[in-house]
Each structure stands twice: as C-alpha cells, then as structure tokens.
Tab-separated table of C-alpha atoms and ligand atoms in Angstrom:
chain	number	residue	atom	x	y	z
A	1	MET	CA	74.837	111.561	91.689
A	2	ALA	CA	75.685	108.781	89.624
A	3	THR	CA	75.153	106.018	90.955
A	4	ILE	CA	78.010	103.248	89.974
A	5	ASN	CA	80.476	101.427	91.789
A	6	ASN	CA	82.982	103.595	91.405
A	7	PRO	CA	86.479	101.296	91.515
A	8	PHE	CA	87.971	105.175	93.238
A	9	ASN	CA	87.621	105.187	96.523
A	10	PRO	CA	89.631	108.284	98.047
A	11	SER	CA	89.039	107.412	101.798
A	12	PHE	CA	91.999	108.914	103.873
A	13	GLY	CA	94.327	105.712	104.751
A	14	GLY	CA	92.147	103.165	103.386
A	15	ARG	CA	92.799	100.545	101.585
A	16	PRO	CA	92.455	100.524	98.183
A	17	GLN	CA	89.423	98.643	95.873
A	18	TYR	CA	92.362	98.782	93.536
A	19	PHE	CA	96.086	98.977	93.814
A	20	PHE	CA	98.481	100.507	91.738
A	21	GLY	CA	101.855	101.316	90.762
A	22	ARG	CA	105.032	100.963	93.050
A	23	LYS	CA	106.071	97.633	90.547
A	24	GLN	CA	110.044	99.238	91.705
A	25	GLU	CA	108.607	98.467	94.623
A	26	LEU	CA	107.231	95.468	95.196
A	27	SER	CA	109.237	94.232	92.985
A	28	ILE	CA	112.629	94.953	95.113
A	29	VAL	CA	110.835	93.643	98.565
A	30	SER	CA	109.196	90.702	96.011
A	31	ASP	CA	113.226	89.250	95.880
A	32	ALA	CA	113.802	90.665	99.357
A	33	LEU	CA	111.680	87.754	100.207
A	34	GLY	CA	114.054	84.994	98.298
A	35	ASN	CA	117.849	85.989	99.168
A	36	HIS	CA	118.201	85.999	102.100
A	37	ASN	CA	121.657	87.621	101.594
A	38	SER	CA	119.305	90.690	100.572
A	39	PRO	CA	119.994	94.000	102.140
A	40	TYR	CA	116.417	94.958	101.576
A	41	ARG	CA	115.119	93.179	104.032
A	42	THR	CA	114.937	96.868	106.416
A	43	LEU	CA	113.793	99.347	103.930
A	44	PHE	CA	112.530	102.995	105.089
A	45	PHE	CA	110.251	104.355	102.584
A	46	THR	CA	108.956	108.092	102.910
A	47	GLY	CA	107.011	110.469	101.670
A	48	ASN	CA	104.578	113.026	102.104
A	49	ARG	CA	100.982	113.090	103.276
A	50	GLY	CA	99.094	110.674	101.036
A	51	CYS	CA	100.878	109.651	98.732
A	52	GLY	CA	101.149	105.986	99.302
A	53	LYS	CA	102.816	104.843	102.106
A	54	THR	CA	99.919	102.979	104.685
A	55	ALA	CA	98.675	101.990	101.309
A	56	LEU	CA	102.017	100.188	99.968
A	57	LEU	CA	102.783	98.540	103.217
A	58	GLU	CA	99.175	97.462	103.526
A	59	ARG	CA	100.264	95.345	99.506
A	60	LEU	CA	104.479	94.401	100.835
A	61	SER	CA	102.369	92.530	104.026
A	62	GLY	CA	99.750	90.843	101.494
A	63	LEU	CA	102.768	90.001	98.785
A	64	ALA	CA	104.247	88.399	101.574
A	65	GLY	CA	101.366	86.250	103.358
A	66	ASN	CA	101.108	85.176	99.063
A	67	ALA	CA	104.987	83.807	100.116
A	68	LYS	CA	103.497	82.350	103.041
A	69	TRP	CA	105.830	84.155	106.077
A	70	LEU	CA	103.900	84.882	109.097
A	71	THR	CA	103.027	89.531	108.721
A	72	ILE	CA	102.087	91.184	111.999
A	73	ASP	CA	101.501	95.241	111.373
A	74	VAL	CA	101.234	97.434	113.700
A	75	HIS	CA	101.409	101.210	113.711
A	76	SER	CA	102.932	103.125	116.776
A	77	ALA	CA	101.467	102.890	119.525
A	78	ASN	CA	103.223	100.260	121.878
A	79	ALA	CA	104.911	98.691	118.106
A	80	SER	CA	107.421	96.897	119.764
A	81	GLN	CA	104.372	95.435	123.102
A	82	SER	CA	102.228	95.122	120.207
A	83	ILE	CA	104.579	93.220	117.606
A	84	VAL	CA	105.294	90.885	120.772
A	85	ARG	CA	101.665	90.544	121.160
A	86	LYS	CA	101.165	89.133	117.509
A	87	LEU	CA	103.300	87.403	117.883
A	88	ILE	CA	102.250	85.052	120.797
A	89	GLY	CA	98.787	85.387	119.626
A	90	ALA	CA	97.116	87.328	121.633
A	91	ASN	CA	96.650	89.825	124.455
A	92	SER	CA	97.069	88.319	126.886
A	93	ILE	CA	97.604	84.849	128.079
A	94	THR	CA	95.571	83.063	130.970
A	95	THR	CA	97.130	79.846	132.884
A	96	GLU	CA	94.971	77.970	135.854
A	97	ARG	CA	96.919	77.150	138.321
A	98	THR	CA	94.623	74.284	140.866
A	99	ALA	CA	97.067	74.418	144.810
A	100	GLU	CA	95.480	71.846	148.312
A	101	SER	CA	92.615	73.839	149.626
A	102	SER	CA	95.247	74.762	152.849
A	103	LEU	CA	96.736	77.355	151.223
A	104	GLY	CA	93.904	79.808	150.627
A	105	PHE	CA	94.819	83.199	150.876
A	106	ALA	CA	92.513	86.738	148.694
A	107	GLY	CA	91.658	85.996	145.697
A	108	ALA	CA	91.575	82.970	145.059
A	109	SER	CA	88.186	80.860	144.654
A	110	PHE	CA	88.256	77.557	146.455
A	111	LYS	CA	86.431	74.411	144.611
A	112	ALA	CA	86.225	70.960	145.821
A	113	GLY	CA	88.897	70.973	147.866
A	114	SER	CA	91.903	72.578	145.588
A	115	LEU	CA	91.704	75.883	145.190
A	116	ARG	CA	92.095	77.497	141.679
A	117	THR	CA	93.537	80.217	140.957
A	118	SER	CA	93.821	82.727	137.585
A	119	GLU	CA	97.146	83.713	136.465
A	120	THR	CA	97.075	86.549	134.109
A	121	VAL	CA	100.288	87.253	131.845
A	122	SER	CA	100.977	90.678	130.560
A	123	TYR	CA	103.826	90.463	127.885
A	124	ASP	CA	105.677	94.129	127.416
A	125	ALA	CA	108.443	95.424	124.935
A	126	LEU	CA	111.471	94.167	126.715
A	127	ASP	CA	109.877	90.537	126.150
A	128	LEU	CA	110.599	91.668	122.396
A	129	SER	CA	114.008	90.056	121.191
A	130	ASP	CA	113.463	86.937	123.023
A	131	THR	CA	109.712	86.233	121.450
A	132	LEU	CA	110.953	87.571	118.474
A	133	LEU	CA	114.299	85.073	118.364
A	134	GLU	CA	112.025	82.147	120.041
A	135	THR	CA	109.293	82.432	116.994
A	136	CYS	CA	111.669	82.905	113.431
A	137	SER	CA	113.306	79.340	114.654
A	138	SER	CA	110.491	77.915	115.543
A	139	LEU	CA	108.723	78.219	112.279
A	140	LYS	CA	106.786	75.567	110.419
A	141	ARG	CA	104.495	76.725	108.589
A	142	HIS	CA	106.492	80.378	107.639
A	143	GLU	CA	109.652	81.423	105.806
A	144	GLY	CA	110.161	84.429	107.971
A	145	ILE	CA	109.357	87.645	109.618
A	146	PHE	CA	107.671	90.192	108.383
A	147	ILE	CA	107.370	93.345	110.434
A	148	THR	CA	105.422	96.067	108.376
A	149	VAL	CA	105.570	99.774	111.088
A	150	ASP	CA	103.939	102.210	109.841
A	151	GLU	CA	103.854	106.312	110.691
A	152	ILE	CA	107.520	105.986	112.109
A	153	GLN	CA	108.342	109.123	113.343
A	154	LYS	CA	105.529	109.064	116.461
A	155	ILE	CA	107.276	105.849	117.344
A	156	PRO	CA	108.738	106.718	120.556
A	157	GLU	CA	112.173	107.230	121.409
A	158	ALA	CA	112.624	104.665	124.295
A	159	ASP	CA	110.176	101.692	122.168
A	160	MET	CA	112.524	101.992	118.086
A	161	GLU	CA	115.630	101.352	120.558
A	162	ASN	CA	114.149	98.201	121.589
A	163	LEU	CA	112.658	97.958	118.025
A	164	CYS	CA	116.396	97.811	116.727
A	165	ALA	CA	117.540	96.327	119.255
A	166	ALA	CA	115.471	92.955	118.528
A	167	VAL	CA	115.605	92.749	114.686
A	168	GLN	CA	118.895	93.463	114.725
A	169	MET	CA	119.744	89.720	117.001
A	170	SER	CA	117.781	87.871	114.848
A	171	MET	CA	119.336	89.456	111.590
A	172	ARG	CA	122.334	88.383	113.190
A	173	LYS	CA	121.619	84.593	114.512
A	174	GLY	CA	120.123	84.272	110.389
A	175	MET	CA	117.221	84.206	111.560
A	176	PRO	CA	114.512	85.226	108.650
A	177	ILE	CA	113.103	88.307	109.750
A	178	ALA	CA	111.591	91.594	106.907
A	179	LEU	CA	111.117	94.988	108.337
A	180	MET	CA	109.651	97.454	105.951
A	181	LEU	CA	109.812	100.081	108.359
A	182	ALA	CA	107.119	104.231	106.504
A	183	GLY	CA	106.956	108.102	107.794
A	184	LEU	CA	107.154	110.943	106.662
A	185	PRO	CA	110.407	112.677	105.682
A	186	GLU	CA	113.317	113.527	107.693
A	187	SER	CA	111.495	110.244	109.792
A	188	LYS	CA	114.377	107.558	109.134
A	189	GLU	CA	117.129	111.059	109.903
A	190	LEU	CA	114.989	111.179	112.409
A	191	VAL	CA	114.708	107.178	113.965
A	192	SER	CA	118.931	107.393	112.921
A	193	SER	CA	119.719	109.826	115.645
A	194	TYR	CA	118.749	107.373	117.900
A	195	ARG	CA	121.867	105.761	120.002
A	196	GLY	CA	119.962	102.491	119.935
A	197	CYS	CA	119.092	102.821	116.752
A	198	THR	CA	121.626	103.339	114.994
A	199	PHE	CA	121.834	100.967	111.088
A	200	MET	CA	118.909	102.072	110.105
A	201	ARG	CA	121.842	104.947	109.206
A	202	ARG	CA	122.806	102.121	106.437
A	203	VAL	CA	118.501	101.324	106.242
A	204	THR	CA	117.758	102.881	102.353
A	205	ASP	CA	115.543	104.943	102.284
A	206	ILE	CA	112.753	104.414	99.566
A	207	ARG	CA	111.479	107.535	98.266
A	208	LEU	CA	108.160	107.803	97.084
A	209	ASP	CA	106.102	110.243	95.613
A	210	SER	CA	104.532	110.214	92.193
A	211	LEU	CA	104.103	107.287	89.923
A	212	LEU	CA	105.557	106.923	87.060
A	213	VAL	CA	104.105	108.797	83.923
A	214	THR	CA	103.252	105.564	82.253
A	215	GLU	CA	102.137	103.819	85.788
A	216	THR	CA	99.492	107.231	86.301
A	217	TYR	CA	98.332	105.753	82.454
A	218	GLU	CA	97.620	102.389	82.770
A	219	ALA	CA	96.268	102.961	86.296
A	220	PHE	CA	93.349	106.018	85.139
A	221	GLN	CA	92.590	103.123	82.422
A	222	HIS	CA	92.756	100.258	83.617
A	223	LEU	CA	90.272	101.562	86.140
A	224	MET	CA	87.710	103.668	84.254
A	225	GLY	CA	87.694	100.406	82.087
A	226	LEU	CA	86.529	98.884	85.011
A	227	VAL	CA	82.553	100.707	84.502
A	228	SER	CA	80.933	99.257	82.839
A	229	ASN	CA	78.381	102.094	81.141
A	230	VAL	CA	81.935	104.590	81.111
A	231	ASP	CA	83.118	103.917	77.536
A	232	VAL	CA	86.789	107.472	78.662
A	233	SER	CA	88.044	109.723	75.967
A	234	GLU	CA	92.362	109.867	75.944
A	235	GLY	CA	91.547	113.057	76.532
A	236	ALA	CA	90.083	112.888	79.643
A	237	ILE	CA	92.718	109.859	81.152
A	238	ASP	CA	95.575	112.245	79.590
A	239	GLU	CA	93.728	115.407	81.821
A	240	MET	CA	93.191	113.138	85.352
A	241	ALA	CA	97.591	112.333	84.064
A	242	ARG	CA	97.840	115.418	84.244
A	243	TYR	CA	95.885	116.897	87.209
A	244	SER	CA	97.118	115.135	89.026
A	245	GLN	CA	100.279	114.986	88.338
A	246	GLY	CA	100.347	110.488	89.487
A	247	TYR	CA	99.918	111.795	93.644
A	248	PRO	CA	97.989	108.102	94.572
A	249	TYR	CA	95.762	110.516	96.669
A	250	LEU	CA	95.060	113.301	94.228
A	251	MET	CA	93.948	110.307	91.665
A	252	GLN	CA	91.506	108.828	92.881
A	253	LEU	CA	89.970	111.606	94.538
A	254	ILE	CA	89.934	112.935	90.558
A	255	GLY	CA	88.938	109.892	89.835
A	256	TYR	CA	85.888	109.439	91.831
A	257	TYR	CA	84.571	112.471	91.169
A	258	THR	CA	85.127	112.503	87.732
A	259	LEU	CA	82.230	108.857	87.983
A	260	GLU	CA	80.538	110.792	90.736
A	261	GLU	CA	80.205	114.041	89.281
A	262	ALA	CA	79.278	112.865	85.475
A	263	PRO	CA	75.648	112.087	83.932
A	264	LEU	CA	76.372	107.890	84.151
A	265	PRO	CA	72.928	106.525	82.187
A	266	ALA	CA	71.192	102.410	82.924
A	267	LEU	CA	72.848	99.849	80.511
A	268	PRO	CA	73.355	99.732	77.806
A	269	GLN	CA	74.184	102.385	77.112
A	270	VAL	CA	77.485	103.478	77.822
A	271	HIS	CA	78.179	108.389	78.727
A	272	LYS	CA	81.673	109.385	76.941
A	273	VAL	CA	84.028	110.485	79.634
A	274	GLY	CA	85.586	114.019	77.969
A	275	LYS	CA	87.967	116.724	79.901
A	276	ASN	CA	84.942	118.144	80.784
A	277	ASP	CA	83.721	115.922	83.443
A	278	VAL	CA	86.935	115.956	84.427
A	279	ARG	CA	87.021	119.793	85.091
A	280	PHE	CA	84.387	119.790	86.865
A	281	ALA	CA	85.529	116.790	88.966
A	282	LYS	CA	88.744	119.091	89.774
A	283	ALA	CA	87.496	121.200	92.006
A	284	TYR	CA	85.844	118.599	94.991
A	285	ALA	CA	89.124	117.174	93.905
A	286	TYR	CA	91.315	119.585	95.168
A	287	GLU	CA	89.760	121.291	98.276
A	288	GLN	CA	89.435	117.421	99.473
A	289	PHE	CA	93.517	117.468	99.096
A	290	ARG	CA	93.522	120.854	100.091
A	291	THR	CA	91.295	119.891	102.736
A	292	ASN	CA	93.715	116.194	104.290
A	293	VAL	CA	97.129	116.514	102.405
A	294	LEU	CA	98.129	120.869	102.148
A	295	GLU	CA	97.181	122.221	104.550
A	296	PRO	CA	98.399	120.246	107.139
A	297	VAL	CA	102.057	119.476	105.396
A	298	VAL	CA	101.488	123.623	105.190
A	299	ASN	CA	100.550	124.063	109.014
A	300	GLU	CA	103.079	122.084	110.019
A	301	LEU	CA	105.799	124.169	109.005
A	302	SER	CA	107.273	127.877	109.730
A	303	SER	CA	106.006	130.939	108.509
A	304	GLY	CA	109.039	131.658	106.844
A	305	GLN	CA	109.267	128.425	104.869
A	306	ARG	CA	105.213	129.578	104.456
A	307	ALA	CA	105.646	132.508	102.435
A	308	TYR	CA	108.810	131.159	100.288
A	309	LEU	CA	106.156	129.162	98.999
A	310	ARG	CA	103.322	132.178	98.884
A	311	SER	CA	106.816	133.201	97.432
A	312	MET	CA	107.171	130.866	94.886
A	313	ALA	CA	104.214	130.580	94.267
A	314	ILE	CA	104.181	134.498	92.732
A	315	ALA	CA	107.568	133.314	91.131
A	316	LEU	CA	106.769	130.930	89.801
A	317	ASP	CA	107.028	130.495	85.579
A	318	ASP	CA	104.848	128.390	83.232
A	319	ASP	CA	107.129	124.622	83.327
A	320	GLY	CA	106.041	125.571	87.402
A	321	GLN	CA	109.955	126.689	88.284
A	322	ALA	CA	110.384	129.680	90.028
A	323	ARG	CA	114.182	131.469	90.234
A	324	THR	CA	115.668	131.625	94.200
A	325	GLY	CA	116.491	135.199	93.111
A	326	ASP	CA	114.032	135.945	92.034
A	327	VAL	CA	111.799	134.523	95.821
A	328	ALA	CA	114.457	136.890	97.747
A	329	GLN	CA	113.299	139.962	95.889
A	330	ILE	CA	109.627	139.208	96.676
A	331	MET	CA	110.434	138.770	100.437
A	332	GLY	CA	113.124	141.361	100.195
A	333	LYS	CA	116.302	139.527	100.953
A	334	ASN	CA	118.753	138.391	99.723
A	335	GLN	CA	119.268	134.929	98.860
A	336	ARG	CA	121.549	134.332	101.759
A	337	GLN	CA	119.256	135.447	104.321
A	338	LEU	CA	117.066	132.726	102.296
A	339	SER	CA	119.452	129.586	101.849
A	340	VAL	CA	118.593	128.134	105.781
A	341	VAL	CA	115.041	128.163	104.636
A	342	ARG	CA	115.074	126.424	101.182
A	343	ASP	CA	116.634	123.424	102.629
A	344	ARG	CA	115.023	122.628	105.579
A	345	LEU	CA	111.989	122.950	102.704
A	346	ILE	CA	113.818	120.936	100.800
A	347	LYS	CA	115.406	118.332	102.925
A	348	LYS	CA	111.313	118.290	103.967
A	349	ARG	CA	110.350	117.812	100.225
A	350	VAL	CA	107.813	119.714	99.745
A	351	ILE	CA	110.600	121.378	97.117
A	352	VAL	CA	112.871	120.335	95.011
A	353	PRO	CA	116.117	122.504	93.222
A	354	GLY	CA	114.757	122.835	89.626
A	355	ASP	CA	116.761	123.937	86.763
A	356	ARG	CA	120.214	126.370	87.740
A	357	GLY	CA	118.866	128.312	89.877
A	358	CYS	CA	115.311	127.489	90.214
A	359	VAL	CA	112.687	125.389	92.723
A	360	ARG	CA	110.213	123.391	92.556
A	361	TYR	CA	107.210	122.176	93.868
A	362	ASN	CA	107.160	119.167	95.564
A	363	LEU	CA	103.097	118.465	95.678
A	364	PRO	CA	101.186	118.680	93.701
A	365	ARG	CA	97.653	121.625	93.350
A	366	MET	CA	100.446	123.702	95.966
A	367	HIS	CA	100.662	126.886	93.686
A	368	GLN	CA	97.054	126.374	93.766
A	369	TYR	CA	96.237	125.987	96.664
A	370	PHE	CA	99.375	129.311	98.271
A	371	THR	CA	97.409	131.388	95.494
A	372	ASP	CA	94.082	130.079	96.368
A	373	PRO	CA	91.672	133.418	98.406
A	374	VAL	CA	89.958	130.977	100.667
A	375	ALA	CA	93.258	129.549	102.017
A	376	PHE	CA	95.239	132.520	101.965
A	377	PRO	CA	92.755	135.632	102.454
A	378	ALA	CA	95.323	138.596	102.343
A	379	PHE	CA	99.181	137.179	103.399
A	380	ASP	CA	101.834	140.166	102.050
A	381	ALA	CA	104.894	137.765	101.656
A	382	ALA	CA	107.922	140.273	103.069
A	383	ASP	CA	105.492	141.335	106.251
A	384	THR	CA	105.302	137.712	106.639
A	385	TRP	CA	108.901	137.050	107.039
A	386	LYS	CA	109.452	139.740	108.676
A	387	HIS	CA	107.913	137.967	112.224
A	388	VAL	CA	109.995	135.099	111.919
B	1	ATP	N1	99.427	102.321	94.601
B	1	ATP	C1	98.092	103.018	95.112
B	1	ATP	N2	96.899	102.861	94.775
B	1	ATP	C2	96.100	103.058	94.847
B	1	ATP	N3	95.756	103.515	95.603
B	1	ATP	C3	96.453	103.549	96.605
B	1	ATP	C4	97.877	103.374	96.469
B	1	ATP	N4	98.655	104.853	97.248
B	1	ATP	C5	97.794	105.314	97.925
B	1	ATP	N5	96.630	105.931	97.316
B	1	ATP	C6	95.299	105.954	98.109
B	1	ATP	O1	96.114	107.220	98.762
B	1	ATP	C7	95.394	107.755	99.392
B	1	ATP	C8	96.448	108.137	100.691
B	1	ATP	O2	96.870	107.178	100.858
B	1	ATP	P1	97.948	106.298	102.081
B	1	ATP	O3	96.587	106.568	103.001
B	1	ATP	O4	98.442	105.457	101.888
B	1	ATP	O5	98.982	107.871	101.905
B	1	ATP	P2	100.016	108.448	103.692
B	1	ATP	O6	101.217	108.183	102.625
B	1	ATP	O7	100.135	107.097	104.322
B	1	ATP	O8	99.367	108.929	103.555
B	1	ATP	P3	99.852	109.887	105.910
B	1	ATP	O9	101.109	110.490	105.011
B	1	ATP	O10	98.493	110.661	105.851
B	1	ATP	O11	100.203	108.365	106.631
B	1	ATP	C9	94.487	106.998	99.856
B	1	ATP	O12	93.259	106.682	99.981
B	1	ATP	C10	94.792	105.602	99.336
B	1	ATP	O13	94.185	104.194	99.676
B	2	MG	MG1	99.850	107.412	106.033
C-alpha cells in the first residue's frame, strides 16, 4: 500500500474532499439565488445510487451559505420536523415560570417562597408553515432560506405534503426561499402523485448522470496533479475516464485504488502512473462498485427486469448497444411481451434507448456485472422469465 495523501475518498454518502464537475447545475442554482423570479428556486435532482445527489446537495448548500442564505439540510427522517427544529435553533425550548408557592402541584419544585416549574415546548411538523413564514419575514443577516432534503423517496406522504404546503405558502407570500430535493429516479413522479404536492409536477427535474467527458478528464487531471510524488500519463487519465465513464462514485474508486496500489516512492522521486497502474486498480474498484451500487440497484428489480438486463449482456454489440429483437429472442419472447419490462427499466433509468431499436445500460460496469460468474453463477434468462 502506498502511503500518500490520497485526494480521492470514495466513502459512500460522504462529502468528497474535492468536488468535481456539475458546473451547469451549480450555475443554475447560483443564478437562482440572485434572481427572485427564477423558476429554479425549487429543484429536483434525481439519479441512480452513487451518481452524486448527496454530494451535490452538500455543495449547493455551501454555495448558498457563501451567498449569505440561511441553509438547512435535512434527511428523510422527520423532514418537516427537522426543519422546524433547525429554524428555531434547538430541539426544544425550555422556559422557566415562577409562581406563588400557594399554587403548588405535583412535579413543582419549591424555592424561597416561590414555585418554579420547567416547561418543555416541543415543536412538531404542524408548525412548519408558520415558523418558515416568521423566519423568512424576520431575516436580517440572511438573504433567504435555502433548504435541501435528501432521499426524498423515503419521506412519508404526510410529511412531504406538510413540507410542500409550507414552502408553497412562503413562496406565495413572496418570501425568499429555495428548496432543493434529491432522490432516486422516479421519486419526483412519486412525490407529485401525493395529493398535497401536485405543484411538484411543475418543478424542474435535473437528472444526474455521469459527468460530461471534459469534466471527467479535467477532474482526473486535477486530482492526480495534487499528489507530489506522482506524474500521471495521458494514457492513465484516459484509462480512468473510460473505465469510470464519468460516474462520480466510480471515478472516486478508480482514482483512489490507482494511487493506493501504485508503487509510489518517497520524494524527490516520482512514479509515472501509467495504464497498468489503472488496470491493476480495476478489480478493487469494481468490487466496491458492485457491492455498493450495482447489487442494490439490481436487487430492487423484478426477476423479469433482471432477466432482461442479463439478456442484454448476451446481445450487446461492440458499441454497447443491444437490439431489442435480439434480447427478446434470447428470452424466448416476442418484443411486445417485453415492452412493459423495457419501459419500466427505462423509467428507472437503468437502461436508456439507443439507436433505432436498441437499448444501452445506463450504469457503468453493468455488462461486467451481468456476465460476472460471482454475481450470476448459473443464470438462464429464459428460465427466469418463466417465473415472472
Ligand atoms: N461531484 C462530485 N465530486 C466528487 N465526488 C463526488 C461527486 N459526486 C459524488 N461523489 C462521490 O461519489 C460517492 C457517491 O456520491 P453520493 O453519496 O453523493 O451519491 P448519491 O447519489 O447520493 O447515492 P445514494 O442514492 O445511494 O444516496 C461519494 O463518495 C461522493 O463523495
Ligand atoms: Mg445520497
């Protein structure tokens, strides 16, 4: 193991040491903060596991904080209650009341002729609308309130409705408020289907996928350039970019293991990182990616959907596309019988339509996964389909 200060840190859900890419998303939000009439003060960010939703929300929150907005970041558990608590600045407020001793009752403590009682005031989700309005209208040091909510698909319907009602009311009153939501693909459709959240249908859904090609190369160049005993070759950068396909978590993994596994010398000597160092790191990166992204994604699918993906792996051409007719043939079905399965996979953004009559995987290393004997020791696509 090389001992270096590795700039890559592929901890899941953790804040990256160095944030890369997403320039367009950052600029949309940055503009919205300065423009009271922007339609992008409420946004949805959706994408598959590991595409960087949490990392982006963190970054946006930092951006808003720098622009002097009051930032509130909450997770799915008790979202609206957490916002109230954070707005108020404490979990609960304890007030002390003093009364005459003659009024004594259970639980009271006597002190020098007077009675002192402690009253704990807990705030619940129902207070959100009022609290938000009050805080918004009394802001002095802040430009507005910037709320981020992660893992939106896990928020119970009632909680989400409460949050929507409060934010809508504040916006209606012209208050400076921004709401950034993040969740898995289809979470926007889910939330928009709640009775109290229909305005979510009109909110822009920014679909997070891989970074742009230029952003990907720039990121590897920049982070590798931070390591003093490393000189990275163009070939190695290219190998990392192609392997990760610009998918942020896989970029973190391949960058991390390339540096961890390379024989790095002590300064002033320098190791020239080449393609071979990257190739060596791939097995480690893949294993983590399989466990933390591919398996959770695939495990949530029906057996018919899994069979479709597996059959795609068999039908895939050199450009990474599979003809839907070939997939059907492998599964012993006709294309019409498979259209529901295919459409569901497209909605879940596990696959995307390719050239006419073709589909592609939408997650990197999926081909490897579905031809991986460890993941699928003895898989018969046609057989699995029979059980659907
Ligand atoms: N833009 C980015 N720059 C640097 N690292 C990133 C970026 N986006 C994501 N990462 C890294 O990739 C990993 C996964 O990111 P993150 O946890 O944000 O994904 P997610 O979309 O929230 O996944 P999940 O749906 O499972 O919650 C983390 O290690 C994170 O630091
Ligand atoms: Mg996340």
